[in-house]
Short mmCIF file of C-alpha atoms and ligand atoms in Angstrom, two decimals:
data_model
loop_
_atom_site.label_atom_id
_atom_site.label_comp_id
_atom_site.label_asym_id
_atom_site.label_seq_id
_atom_site.Cartn_x
_atom_site.Cartn_y
_atom_site.Cartn_z
CA MET A 1156 -1.40 16.31 -92.63
CA PRO A 1157 -2.63 15.31 -89.76
CA PRO A 1158 -5.86 16.13 -88.38
CA PRO A 1159 -6.81 19.56 -86.25
CA ALA A 1160 -5.22 18.59 -82.75
CA PRO A 1161 -7.69 19.46 -80.00
CA PRO A 1162 -8.14 23.12 -79.39
CA SER A 1163 -5.37 24.86 -76.82
CA GLU A 1164 -7.86 25.52 -73.98
CA ASN A 1165 -7.52 29.28 -73.64
CA SER A 1166 -7.58 30.30 -77.24
CA LEU A 1167 -11.16 28.31 -77.13
CA VAL A 1168 -12.81 29.42 -74.10
CA ARG A 1169 -11.96 33.12 -75.43
CA LEU A 1170 -13.85 32.20 -78.77
CA LEU A 1171 -16.73 30.09 -76.10
CA ALA A 1172 -16.93 33.69 -74.23
CA GLY A 1173 -17.88 35.40 -76.93
CA TRP A 1174 -20.05 32.70 -78.86
CA LEU A 1175 -22.12 31.66 -75.70
CA PRO A 1176 -24.38 34.92 -74.95
CA ARG A 1177 -25.86 34.37 -78.66
CA GLN A 1178 -27.34 30.45 -77.99
CA ARG A 1179 -31.34 30.69 -77.31
CA TRP A 1180 -30.12 27.64 -74.91
CA PHE A 1181 -28.20 30.25 -72.76
CA GLY A 1182 -29.82 31.30 -69.25
CA GLY A 1183 -27.26 34.30 -68.50
CA LYS A 1184 -27.93 36.50 -70.80
CA ASP A 1185 -29.02 39.34 -68.12
CA GLY A 1186 -25.64 39.72 -66.66
CA PRO A 1187 -21.86 39.32 -68.21
CA ILE A 1188 -20.04 36.06 -67.81
CA ASP A 1189 -17.44 37.50 -65.15
CA ASP A 1190 -15.64 33.99 -65.79
CA LEU A 1191 -15.68 30.59 -68.16
CA SER A 1192 -13.60 27.72 -68.15
CA ILE A 1193 -13.82 24.28 -69.27
CA GLY A 1194 -15.03 22.13 -66.46
CA THR A 1195 -14.36 18.48 -68.42
CA ILE A 1196 -13.35 17.42 -71.65
CA THR A 1197 -13.62 14.49 -73.05
CA GLU A 1198 -12.97 13.56 -76.59
CA LEU A 1199 -16.10 11.32 -78.07
CA LEU A 1200 -14.83 11.11 -81.80
CA PRO A 1201 -11.05 11.63 -83.00
CA GLY A 1202 -10.25 11.76 -86.04
CA GLU A 1203 -11.32 14.66 -88.82
CA PRO A 1204 -14.03 15.36 -87.95
CA GLY A 1205 -13.98 15.28 -84.50
CA MET A 1206 -15.95 15.96 -81.65
CA HIS A 1207 -15.02 16.86 -77.97
CA HIS A 1208 -17.79 16.76 -75.03
CA LEU A 1209 -17.44 20.26 -73.07
CA ILE A 1210 -18.72 21.15 -69.73
CA LEU A 1211 -18.05 24.88 -69.37
CA ASP A 1212 -18.13 26.44 -65.78
CA VAL A 1213 -19.90 29.52 -66.34
CA ARG A 1214 -18.96 32.49 -63.49
CA GLN A 1215 -21.90 35.37 -63.33
CA ASN A 1216 -23.19 37.02 -60.61
CA GLY A 1217 -21.35 34.98 -57.83
CA GLU A 1218 -22.75 31.86 -58.85
CA THR A 1219 -21.52 29.07 -61.54
CA ASP A 1220 -23.46 27.40 -63.84
CA GLN A 1221 -22.33 24.32 -66.11
CA TYR A 1222 -23.53 24.41 -70.04
CA GLN A 1223 -22.87 20.95 -72.09
CA VAL A 1224 -21.40 21.62 -75.75
CA LEU A 1225 -21.05 19.07 -77.85
CA LEU A 1226 -17.66 20.74 -79.91
CA GLY A 1227 -17.07 19.81 -83.67
CA VAL A 1228 -13.30 20.60 -84.72
CA ARG A 1229 -12.75 20.22 -88.54
CA ARG A 1230 -10.34 21.68 -90.43
CA ASP A 1231 -12.35 23.18 -93.05
CA LEU A 1232 -15.73 24.06 -92.40
CA PRO A 1233 -18.31 23.44 -94.95
CA GLU A 1234 -20.79 26.01 -95.83
CA ARG A 1235 -23.98 23.80 -94.21
CA LEU A 1236 -22.10 24.13 -90.62
CA GLU A 1237 -21.21 27.71 -91.11
CA GLY A 1238 -24.45 28.87 -89.31
CA ALA A 1239 -23.04 26.86 -86.18
CA ALA A 1240 -19.33 28.08 -86.04
CA ILE A 1241 -18.00 28.79 -82.56
CA GLY A 1242 -14.47 30.70 -84.35
CA ARG A 1243 -11.12 29.45 -86.14
CA LEU A 1244 -8.64 28.72 -83.63
CA ASP A 1245 -5.13 29.05 -84.32
CA VAL A 1246 -3.31 26.23 -82.59
CA ARG A 1247 0.21 27.02 -83.41
CA GLU A 1248 1.44 24.63 -80.92
CA HIS A 1249 0.15 21.16 -82.84
CA GLY A 1250 0.83 23.85 -86.15
CA VAL A 1251 -2.62 22.98 -87.43
CA ILE A 1252 -5.39 26.10 -87.54
CA GLY A 1253 -8.81 24.28 -87.47
CA SER A 1254 -12.48 25.38 -86.91
CA VAL A 1255 -14.62 24.80 -83.95
CA TYR A 1256 -18.34 24.12 -83.96
CA ASP A 1257 -21.69 23.66 -82.54
CA ALA A 1258 -21.60 19.45 -83.34
CA ALA A 1259 -25.10 18.92 -82.24
CA HIS A 1260 -25.41 20.60 -86.55
CA ASP A 1261 -23.72 17.82 -87.84
CA PRO A 1262 -25.19 14.75 -88.53
CA GLU A 1263 -21.83 13.15 -89.53
CA LEU A 1264 -20.85 13.91 -85.49
CA THR A 1265 -24.31 13.34 -83.63
CA ARG A 1266 -25.04 10.10 -85.89
CA PRO A 1267 -23.09 7.91 -83.51
CA LEU A 1268 -24.38 8.84 -80.32
CA LEU A 1269 -26.87 6.31 -81.19
CA ALA A 1270 -24.33 3.58 -80.97
CA HIS A 1271 -23.18 4.42 -78.36
CA MET A 1272 -26.60 3.79 -76.22
CA ALA A 1273 -27.29 0.89 -77.95
CA ASP A 1274 -23.66 -0.46 -77.16
CA GLU A 1275 -24.02 1.16 -73.65
CA ARG A 1276 -20.65 2.52 -73.99
CA VAL A 1277 -18.53 4.09 -71.27
CA VAL A 1278 -15.45 6.86 -72.94
CA GLY A 1279 -14.05 8.70 -70.00
CA PRO A 1280 -16.95 10.24 -67.52
CA LEU A 1281 -19.21 9.82 -70.25
CA VAL A 1282 -21.72 6.63 -69.77
CA PHE A 1283 -23.85 5.45 -72.58
CA HIS A 1284 -27.47 3.87 -71.31
CA ARG A 1285 -30.16 1.76 -73.59
CA ALA A 1286 -33.51 1.75 -71.96
CA PRO A 1287 -34.74 -2.05 -70.43
CA GLY A 1288 -36.40 -3.91 -72.79
CA THR A 1289 -35.80 -1.24 -75.63
CA GLY A 1290 -33.60 -1.62 -78.81
CA ILE A 1291 -32.07 1.47 -81.03
CA ARG A 1292 -32.02 1.52 -84.20
CA THR A 1293 -27.93 3.29 -84.97
CA ASP A 1294 -28.47 4.26 -88.63
CA LEU A 1295 -30.16 7.49 -88.68
CA ASP A 1296 -28.91 11.06 -89.07
CA GLY A 1297 -29.76 13.78 -86.57
CA SER A 1298 -30.68 17.31 -87.14
CA PRO A 1299 -31.18 19.78 -84.91
CA ASN A 1300 -35.11 20.43 -83.83
CA THR A 1301 -36.93 24.01 -84.82
CA ALA A 1302 -39.40 23.67 -82.13
CA GLU A 1303 -38.99 27.08 -79.56
CA GLN A 1304 -36.96 25.38 -76.43
CA SER A 1305 -34.75 25.86 -73.97
CA ASN A 1306 -32.34 22.92 -75.13
CA THR A 1307 -31.09 21.55 -78.29
CA SER A 1308 -33.26 18.38 -78.81
CA LEU A 1309 -31.70 16.01 -81.78
CA VAL A 1310 -34.42 14.09 -84.10
CA PHE A 1311 -33.16 11.50 -85.51
CA GLY A 1312 -35.35 10.40 -88.33
CA ASP A 1313 -38.69 9.89 -87.39
CA ALA A 1314 -38.19 7.48 -84.55
CA TYR A 1315 -35.98 9.15 -81.87
CA ILE A 1316 -35.47 12.85 -80.15
CA CYS A 1317 -32.66 13.07 -78.04
CA LYS A 1318 -32.66 15.71 -75.67
CA LEU A 1319 -29.22 17.27 -74.78
CA PHE A 1320 -29.76 19.19 -71.45
CA ARG A 1321 -27.76 22.48 -72.12
CA ARG A 1322 -27.95 24.05 -68.52
CA LEU A 1323 -26.84 20.89 -66.21
CA SER A 1324 -28.37 20.43 -63.09
CA PRO A 1325 -27.13 17.95 -60.43
CA GLY A 1326 -28.25 14.28 -60.16
CA VAL A 1327 -30.20 12.23 -62.47
CA SER A 1328 -33.03 14.69 -64.12
CA PRO A 1329 -36.37 14.65 -63.64
CA ASP A 1330 -37.38 14.66 -66.49
CA LEU A 1331 -35.22 11.13 -67.06
CA GLU A 1332 -36.97 9.97 -63.75
CA VAL A 1333 -40.72 11.23 -64.63
CA ASN A 1334 -40.68 10.07 -67.75
CA LEU A 1335 -39.21 6.06 -66.88
CA ALA A 1336 -41.86 6.16 -63.93
CA LEU A 1337 -44.48 7.27 -65.95
CA SER A 1338 -43.72 4.52 -68.98
CA ARG A 1339 -43.16 1.55 -65.94
CA ALA A 1340 -47.12 2.42 -64.58
CA GLY A 1341 -48.65 2.39 -68.01
CA CYS A 1342 -49.36 6.05 -68.29
CA GLU A 1343 -50.50 6.67 -71.79
CA HIS A 1344 -49.45 10.22 -72.06
CA VAL A 1345 -45.78 10.05 -72.03
CA PRO A 1346 -43.49 8.56 -75.12
CA ALA A 1347 -41.24 5.79 -74.37
CA VAL A 1348 -37.71 6.21 -73.25
CA HIS A 1349 -34.73 4.19 -75.21
CA GLY A 1350 -31.87 5.89 -73.85
CA TRP A 1351 -29.97 8.96 -71.76
CA ILE A 1352 -26.62 9.36 -71.10
CA GLU A 1353 -24.72 10.26 -67.57
CA LEU A 1354 -21.88 12.45 -66.53
CA ASP A 1355 -20.21 9.78 -63.63
CA THR A 1356 -19.13 12.18 -61.39
CA SER A 1357 -17.54 9.88 -58.90
CA GLY A 1358 -14.10 11.36 -59.95
CA ALA A 1359 -14.91 14.92 -59.59
CA GLY A 1360 -15.08 16.39 -56.73
CA GLY A 1361 -15.94 19.17 -58.31
CA GLU A 1362 -19.87 21.43 -58.63
CA THR A 1363 -21.00 19.30 -61.94
CA GLY A 1364 -21.85 16.84 -58.82
CA GLY A 1365 -23.94 17.81 -55.89
CA GLY A 1366 -27.70 15.99 -56.55
CA GLY A 1367 -26.44 13.71 -53.90
CA ALA A 1368 -22.87 12.45 -53.08
CA ASP A 1369 -21.74 10.72 -56.36
CA GLU A 1370 -25.23 11.19 -58.15
CA PRO A 1371 -24.54 11.25 -62.15
CA VAL A 1372 -25.31 13.97 -63.57
CA THR A 1373 -28.15 13.48 -66.59
CA LEU A 1374 -26.58 15.34 -69.76
CA ALA A 1375 -29.06 13.43 -72.24
CA LEU A 1376 -32.62 11.55 -72.86
CA LEU A 1377 -33.12 10.02 -76.14
CA SER A 1378 -37.59 9.33 -76.24
CA GLU A 1379 -39.86 7.94 -79.24
CA PHE A 1380 -40.29 10.58 -81.30
CA LEU A 1381 -43.86 11.74 -81.66
CA ARG A 1382 -44.28 11.93 -85.77
CA THR A 1383 -47.55 12.83 -85.69
CA GLY A 1384 -47.91 15.50 -82.70
CA THR A 1385 -48.27 19.05 -82.76
CA ASP A 1386 -46.59 21.14 -80.43
CA GLY A 1387 -49.64 22.62 -78.26
CA TRP A 1388 -48.37 26.37 -78.74
CA GLN A 1389 -48.30 25.73 -82.38
CA LEU A 1390 -52.19 24.52 -82.06
CA ALA A 1391 -53.60 27.47 -79.86
CA LEU A 1392 -51.72 30.31 -81.96
CA THR A 1393 -52.88 29.01 -85.05
CA SER A 1394 -56.69 29.28 -83.66
CA VAL A 1395 -55.44 32.76 -82.06
CA ARG A 1396 -54.49 33.95 -85.65
CA ASP A 1397 -57.27 32.74 -87.02
CA TRP A 1398 -59.66 34.46 -84.61
CA PHE A 1399 -57.74 38.10 -84.76
CA GLY A 1400 -58.41 37.80 -88.82
CA GLN A 1401 -62.06 37.19 -88.48
CA PRO A 1402 -64.00 40.36 -89.57
CA CYS A 1403 -64.41 43.46 -87.24
CA HIS A 1404 -67.84 44.39 -86.38
CA PRO A 1405 -68.74 47.79 -87.94
CA GLY A 1406 -69.19 50.95 -85.48
CA PRO A 1407 -67.75 50.86 -81.61
CA ALA A 1408 -66.15 47.65 -80.87
CA PRO A 1409 -68.61 45.28 -79.53
CA GLU A 1410 -67.96 44.10 -76.00
CA LEU A 1411 -66.99 40.31 -76.51
CA THR A 1412 -67.82 37.51 -74.73
CA ALA A 1413 -65.10 33.95 -74.21
CA ASP A 1414 -68.54 32.22 -76.19
CA ASP A 1415 -67.52 34.84 -79.53
CA ALA A 1416 -64.14 33.62 -79.51
CA GLY A 1417 -65.68 30.34 -80.36
CA ASP A 1418 -67.48 31.08 -83.79
CA ALA A 1419 -63.82 31.32 -84.84
CA GLY A 1420 -63.04 28.22 -87.51
CA GLY A 1421 -59.49 27.58 -85.35
CA ASP A 1422 -61.72 27.10 -82.50
CA PHE A 1423 -59.00 25.36 -79.65
CA ALA A 1424 -62.08 24.81 -77.08
CA ALA A 1425 -62.61 21.44 -77.61
CA GLU A 1426 -58.90 20.43 -77.47
CA ALA A 1427 -58.10 22.36 -74.11
CA GLU A 1428 -60.50 20.76 -72.65
CA ARG A 1429 -59.33 17.13 -73.57
CA LEU A 1430 -55.93 18.95 -72.90
CA GLY A 1431 -57.47 19.65 -69.62
CA ALA A 1432 -58.84 15.63 -69.16
CA ALA A 1433 -55.23 14.23 -69.91
CA THR A 1434 -53.63 16.15 -67.08
CA ALA A 1435 -55.90 15.63 -64.92
CA GLU A 1436 -54.82 11.59 -65.73
CA VAL A 1437 -51.22 12.41 -65.61
CA HIS A 1438 -51.64 13.92 -62.01
CA ARG A 1439 -53.19 10.55 -60.89
CA ASP A 1440 -50.37 8.38 -62.50
CA LEU A 1441 -47.96 10.60 -60.80
CA ALA A 1442 -49.81 10.37 -57.49
CA ALA A 1443 -50.06 6.59 -57.72
CA ALA A 1444 -46.21 6.31 -58.93
CA PHE A 1445 -44.54 8.89 -56.42
CA GLY A 1446 -47.16 8.64 -53.57
CA VAL A 1447 -49.33 11.72 -51.91
CA THR A 1448 -48.18 13.48 -49.07
CA ARG A 1449 -50.37 16.21 -46.75
CA ALA A 1450 -48.81 19.33 -46.65
CA PRO A 1451 -49.56 20.84 -43.44
CA PRO A 1452 -50.61 24.73 -43.33
CA GLU A 1453 -46.49 25.93 -42.37
CA LEU A 1454 -45.84 24.79 -45.54
CA LEU A 1455 -48.20 26.66 -47.78
CA ARG A 1456 -47.27 30.02 -45.55
CA GLU A 1457 -43.80 28.63 -46.75
CA ILE A 1458 -44.25 28.20 -49.87
CA VAL A 1459 -45.84 31.60 -50.13
CA PHE A 1460 -43.10 33.36 -48.26
CA ALA A 1461 -41.16 32.29 -51.03
CA MET A 1462 -42.75 33.35 -54.40
CA ASN A 1463 -42.84 36.98 -52.63
CA GLU A 1464 -39.25 36.26 -52.01
CA GLN A 1465 -39.34 35.32 -55.90
CA LEU A 1466 -41.63 38.47 -56.18
CA ASP A 1467 -38.45 40.64 -54.27
CA GLN A 1468 -35.86 40.08 -56.20
CA VAL A 1469 -37.63 40.07 -59.59
CA SER A 1470 -39.14 43.23 -58.55
CA ALA A 1471 -35.61 44.65 -58.18
CA ALA A 1472 -33.87 43.00 -61.51
CA VAL A 1473 -36.80 44.38 -63.57
CA PRO A 1474 -38.58 47.49 -62.65
CA GLU A 1475 -41.54 47.32 -65.19
CA LEU A 1476 -43.06 44.27 -62.53
CA ARG A 1477 -42.87 46.50 -59.52
CA PRO A 1478 -46.75 48.54 -60.54
CA HIS A 1479 -47.92 45.14 -60.22
CA ALA A 1480 -46.16 44.17 -57.44
CA HIS A 1481 -48.49 45.42 -54.80
CA ALA A 1482 -51.88 43.65 -56.56
CA ILE A 1483 -49.63 40.11 -56.43
CA ARG A 1484 -48.31 40.58 -53.12
CA ALA A 1485 -52.31 41.31 -52.00
CA VAL A 1486 -53.34 37.54 -53.62
CA PHE A 1487 -50.52 35.81 -52.03
CA ASP A 1488 -51.17 36.88 -48.60
CA GLU A 1489 -54.76 35.91 -48.84
CA VAL A 1490 -53.53 32.54 -49.48
CA ALA A 1491 -50.97 32.14 -46.63
CA ALA A 1492 -54.04 33.66 -44.47
CA GLY A 1493 -56.52 31.11 -45.36
CA ALA A 1494 -53.82 28.47 -45.39
CA ALA A 1495 -55.39 24.90 -44.88
CA ALA A 1496 -53.40 21.37 -44.81
CA LEU A 1497 -53.33 20.48 -48.81
CA PRO A 1498 -52.52 16.77 -50.64
CA PHE A 1499 -49.41 17.13 -52.00
CA GLN A 1500 -47.48 15.28 -55.03
CA ARG A 1501 -45.09 15.44 -57.86
CA VAL A 1502 -46.64 17.43 -60.58
CA HIS A 1503 -44.91 18.72 -64.30
CA GLY A 1504 -43.79 21.55 -62.30
CA ASP A 1505 -43.55 23.67 -65.85
CA TYR A 1506 -46.36 22.99 -67.74
CA HIS A 1507 -47.37 24.88 -70.46
CA LEU A 1508 -48.60 24.55 -74.06
CA GLY A 1509 -44.99 23.89 -75.56
CA GLN A 1510 -44.69 21.53 -73.36
CA VAL A 1511 -47.93 19.22 -74.78
CA LEU A 1512 -47.89 17.30 -77.88
CA ARG A 1513 -51.15 16.62 -79.98
CA THR A 1514 -50.70 13.43 -81.55
CA ASP A 1515 -53.22 10.65 -83.82
CA ALA A 1516 -53.77 9.20 -79.85
CA GLY A 1517 -54.42 12.42 -78.06
CA TRP A 1518 -52.73 14.92 -75.77
CA THR A 1519 -49.04 13.90 -74.55
CA LEU A 1520 -46.72 15.57 -72.06
CA LEU A 1521 -43.41 16.41 -72.29
CA ASP A 1522 -40.37 17.57 -70.17
CA PHE A 1523 -40.77 16.66 -66.40
CA GLU A 1524 -37.86 18.92 -65.66
CA GLY A 1525 -39.35 21.47 -63.22
CA GLU A 1526 -38.35 25.15 -64.03
CA PRO A 1527 -35.13 25.74 -65.27
CA ALA A 1528 -34.82 28.27 -62.33
CA ARG A 1529 -34.91 26.27 -59.37
CA THR A 1530 -32.79 23.93 -57.46
CA PRO A 1531 -32.86 20.05 -57.87
CA ALA A 1532 -34.38 19.72 -54.63
CA GLU A 1533 -37.04 22.30 -55.38
CA ARG A 1534 -37.94 20.27 -59.01
CA ARG A 1535 -38.66 17.33 -57.49
CA ALA A 1536 -40.70 18.83 -54.01
CA PRO A 1537 -44.33 17.56 -53.99
CA ALA A 1538 -46.25 20.28 -54.58
CA HIS A 1539 -50.34 21.03 -55.26
CA PRO A 1540 -51.68 19.83 -58.82
CA LEU A 1541 -53.41 23.30 -59.34
CA ARG A 1542 -49.74 24.72 -59.79
CA ASP A 1543 -49.84 23.06 -63.29
CA VAL A 1544 -52.72 24.08 -64.10
CA ALA A 1545 -51.73 27.67 -63.08
CA GLY A 1546 -48.85 27.42 -65.47
CA MET A 1547 -50.96 26.18 -68.24
CA LEU A 1548 -54.10 29.14 -67.43
CA ARG A 1549 -50.42 31.21 -67.78
CA SER A 1550 -50.04 29.59 -71.08
CA PHE A 1551 -53.27 30.41 -72.57
CA GLU A 1552 -52.42 34.12 -71.59
CA TYR A 1553 -48.89 34.04 -73.30
CA ALA A 1554 -50.88 32.58 -76.65
CA ALA A 1555 -53.64 35.02 -76.67
CA ARG A 1556 -51.19 37.85 -76.26
CA PHE A 1557 -47.73 36.83 -78.13
CA LEU A 1558 -48.95 38.42 -81.71
CA LEU A 1559 -49.64 41.45 -80.22
CA ALA A 1560 -47.09 42.03 -78.13
CA ARG A 1561 -44.63 41.25 -80.55
CA ASP A 1562 -46.33 43.60 -82.52
CA GLY A 1563 -45.86 46.66 -81.26
CA ASP A 1564 -46.48 48.56 -84.33
CA LEU A 1565 -49.91 48.01 -84.72
CA PRO A 1566 -52.40 51.18 -84.32
CA PRO A 1567 -53.97 52.09 -81.04
CA HIS A 1568 -57.37 51.20 -82.46
CA THR A 1569 -56.43 47.97 -83.58
CA ALA A 1570 -54.48 47.36 -80.92
CA ASP A 1571 -57.35 47.60 -78.05
CA ALA A 1572 -59.79 45.58 -80.58
CA LEU A 1573 -57.45 43.35 -80.37
CA GLU A 1574 -56.70 43.02 -76.97
CA LEU A 1575 -60.58 42.37 -76.39
CA ARG A 1576 -59.88 39.03 -79.07
CA ALA A 1577 -56.94 38.49 -76.92
CA ARG A 1578 -59.23 38.30 -73.48
CA ALA A 1579 -61.93 36.33 -75.32
CA TRP A 1580 -59.78 33.61 -76.66
CA ALA A 1581 -57.43 32.99 -73.23
CA ASP A 1582 -60.81 33.06 -71.10
CA ARG A 1583 -63.22 30.68 -73.50
CA ASN A 1584 -59.87 28.49 -73.73
CA ARG A 1585 -58.76 28.86 -69.50
CA ALA A 1586 -62.51 27.51 -69.10
CA ALA A 1587 -62.58 24.80 -71.34
CA PHE A 1588 -59.25 23.40 -69.89
CA CYS A 1589 -60.21 23.80 -66.50
CA ALA A 1590 -63.92 22.04 -67.40
CA GLY A 1591 -61.65 19.13 -68.39
CA TYR A 1592 -59.15 18.81 -65.86
CA ALA A 1593 -61.76 18.88 -63.31
CA ALA A 1594 -65.03 16.45 -64.96
CA ALA A 1595 -61.57 13.67 -64.97
CA GLY A 1596 -60.58 13.63 -61.18
CA GLY A 1597 -58.71 16.68 -60.97
CA PRO A 1598 -59.12 19.15 -57.99
CA ASP A 1599 -61.76 21.97 -59.22
CA PRO A 1600 -59.59 25.80 -59.83
CA ALA A 1601 -63.04 27.19 -59.40
CA ALA A 1602 -63.41 25.58 -55.75
CA HIS A 1603 -59.37 26.74 -55.20
CA ALA A 1604 -59.56 30.27 -57.04
CA ALA A 1605 -57.53 31.80 -54.77
CA LEU A 1606 -54.62 29.08 -54.74
CA THR A 1607 -54.80 28.83 -58.36
CA ARG A 1608 -54.72 32.77 -59.13
CA ALA A 1609 -51.08 32.71 -56.38
CA PHE A 1610 -50.20 29.93 -58.36
CA GLU A 1611 -50.93 31.81 -61.42
CA PHE A 1612 -49.18 34.79 -60.62
CA ASP A 1613 -45.97 33.44 -59.10
CA LYS A 1614 -45.50 31.24 -62.57
CA ALA A 1615 -46.09 35.54 -64.42
CA VAL A 1616 -43.36 36.83 -61.64
CA TYR A 1617 -40.91 33.37 -62.50
CA GLU A 1618 -41.66 34.33 -66.72
CA ILE A 1619 -40.76 37.64 -66.26
CA ARG A 1620 -36.75 36.75 -65.35
CA TYR A 1621 -37.07 34.10 -67.84
CA GLU A 1622 -37.45 36.04 -70.35
CA ALA A 1623 -35.30 38.71 -68.93
CA ARG A 1624 -32.49 36.49 -68.63
CA ASN A 1625 -33.43 33.60 -72.23
CA ARG A 1626 -35.44 36.14 -74.70
CA PRO A 1627 -35.54 39.62 -73.63
CA SER A 1628 -37.64 40.48 -76.73
CA TRP A 1629 -40.42 38.52 -75.31
CA LEU A 1630 -40.79 40.40 -72.38
CA PRO A 1631 -43.52 41.95 -73.02
CA VAL A 1632 -45.79 39.11 -73.66
CA PRO A 1633 -45.92 38.22 -69.56
CA LEU A 1634 -45.84 41.76 -69.16
CA ARG A 1635 -49.41 42.59 -71.19
CA SER A 1636 -51.28 39.70 -69.60
CA LEU A 1637 -50.16 40.90 -65.69
CA ALA A 1638 -51.19 44.40 -66.67
CA ARG A 1639 -54.63 42.78 -67.62
CA LEU A 1640 -54.68 40.62 -64.49
CA THR A 1641 -53.95 43.21 -61.99
CA GLY A 1642 -55.54 45.96 -63.52
N1 LIG B 704 -41.25 12.87 -77.91
C1 LIG B 704 -41.20 14.21 -78.66
N2 LIG B 704 -42.04 13.57 -79.77
C2 LIG B 704 -41.64 14.79 -80.95
N3 LIG B 704 -42.24 16.12 -80.84
C3 LIG B 704 -41.09 16.44 -79.55
C4 LIG B 704 -40.81 15.04 -78.39
N4 LIG B 704 -40.63 15.88 -77.17
C5 LIG B 704 -40.40 16.98 -77.34
N5 LIG B 704 -40.60 17.47 -78.68
C6 LIG B 704 -40.49 18.80 -79.37
O1 LIG B 704 -39.52 19.24 -78.78
C7 LIG B 704 -39.76 20.61 -78.10
C8 LIG B 704 -39.02 20.80 -76.62
O2 LIG B 704 -39.30 19.53 -75.89
P1 LIG B 704 -39.12 19.79 -74.50
O3 LIG B 704 -38.86 18.93 -74.12
O4 LIG B 704 -39.71 21.12 -73.95
O5 LIG B 704 -37.42 20.78 -74.67
P2 LIG B 704 -36.97 21.93 -73.53
O6 LIG B 704 -37.20 21.44 -72.40
O7 LIG B 704 -35.47 22.63 -74.02
O8 LIG B 704 -37.75 22.88 -73.63
C9 LIG B 704 -41.62 19.94 -77.55
O9 LIG B 704 -42.57 21.37 -77.70
C10 LIG B 704 -41.84 19.61 -78.55
O10 LIG B 704 -42.35 20.32 -79.67
O1 LIG B 705 -39.45 24.78 -71.89
P1 LIG B 705 -38.86 24.61 -71.00
O2 LIG B 705 -38.93 23.75 -69.74
O3 LIG B 705 -36.85 25.08 -71.11
O4 LIG B 705 -39.56 26.15 -69.54
C1 LIG B 705 -39.02 27.68 -70.58
O5 LIG B 705 -38.84 27.87 -71.36
C2 LIG B 705 -40.52 28.25 -72.25
C3 LIG B 705 -40.12 29.25 -73.18
O6 LIG B 705 -39.37 28.40 -74.33
C4 LIG B 705 -40.60 29.37 -70.93
O7 LIG B 705 -42.49 29.15 -70.95
C5 LIG B 705 -42.48 30.23 -71.50
O8 LIG B 705 -43.09 30.87 -72.49
C6 LIG B 705 -44.17 29.95 -73.19
C7 LIG B 705 -44.04 30.19 -74.78
O9 LIG B 705 -42.90 29.81 -75.45
C8 LIG B 705 -45.51 29.90 -73.02
O10 LIG B 705 -46.26 29.10 -73.39
C9 LIG B 705 -45.30 29.30 -71.22
O11 LIG B 705 -46.61 29.63 -70.63
C10 LIG B 705 -44.53 30.48 -70.46
O12 LIG B 705 -44.38 30.46 -69.02
C11 LIG B 705 -40.96 28.30 -69.54
O13 LIG B 705 -41.84 29.15 -68.81
C12 LIG B 705 -39.44 28.02 -68.91
O14 LIG B 705 -39.61 27.66 -67.77
#
């Protein structure tokens, strides 16, 4: 029997178009796919099982996005891989029937990625790199990370984590660029980079390039796996659950304060404060590595203009945002009216509790990619560091309301009592984070209250669009906290 042949494009495209919208990492769930084609197909592993690297061009709403898929091909799919199935192909022209599936779930196929990076191989347009001065073990199996994320990461033993960027951005990923720069600068708050994979676009001339003439596109990043790490989102949710589970006072609900939230066994405030300090230290290192510029007042006004534009776009697409638009715009206008020159620098750009890991050694920051919906130029642009602070403040709001917003069936009485608790938890941890940030040398959020609030609202608007496109069932989370912040 010959091994399954490379899939024929037409039938494969049909299968992929049905499978793609069901993937967590697909960022176009708010509309239909108008067209899907295979941009590049590279045979990475020949034989049975085999693996092809695909870049898909997905056309939606007049725009084309590129997604990366590792396509496994087997004659028969074993039961353990059934969850990863894309479909069964009848490739009659080759006289073979085979199954295609998401190879990220198949250690037999992903293990050779380590050897490719260790040996710095080139396979067609795919270029594998090892970070200077590091070795890469090649004897480890990878399995997909179970944490909530927008891409797919493979954890190899307890040594490495390899993030496969799913929706591709032109050019070198800011995640790679920033991690390399911070590691070189000796920053203690980022994991070491071991390798990466790039797509060489010099011969392509298509839309996959565009980050600069012939700039390679980063496809994957291999980092040190922080095995003692727990992500901030999980730690925060545990603390909220604990606080929600505290016995209720008898009689009418008393006014809860942020200090009451400290009575819970799983209080998070000391961690929030340390996280604030780590954030300020990373901001200091980013400023040293990439420099600081003085942004004139006109630039801040342009930024506010863009915030208003995003607000208009998202309000048009998500009607639930409209009741809050007036209050949000008022804060944006206040910042534009008082615009002054400000120091801008490279920042994280998409900072939240899922981007930080608490390890034995303290807090580590991850994922310097910026917001997935922004253009590459926007992600790299210097910004005010309080934008990151605002991102984390939003995350405290998310964590505080996640359990409430996801459980719509709570009796009103319970829901009201828990809303008070959510508020107390968020206030306590917001205050602790800001205190830690300012004490470690970051600009004091209290001294820039309107700016911080504007960044927070801008992030909330972004989140509403993100949830509508990526996780529609989460939409009530940011909406619920907006109702509180604008109410
Ligand atoms: N170096 C690492 N060590 C351990 N876990 C990690 C590491 N990097 C990422 N993770 C885990 O993977 C999750 C997703 O990582 P992230 O880089 O934010 O991916 P995405 O951009 O897809 O959201 C994190 O929340 C964390 O739980
Ligand atoms: O992690 P990414 O860089 O892919 O960021 C995107 O996805 C995040 C969710 O995975 C999203 O974050 C939002 O949800 C978080 C809880 O899952 C919450 O802590 C954040 O505050 C909230 O913004 C992020 O906005 C998006 O860009």
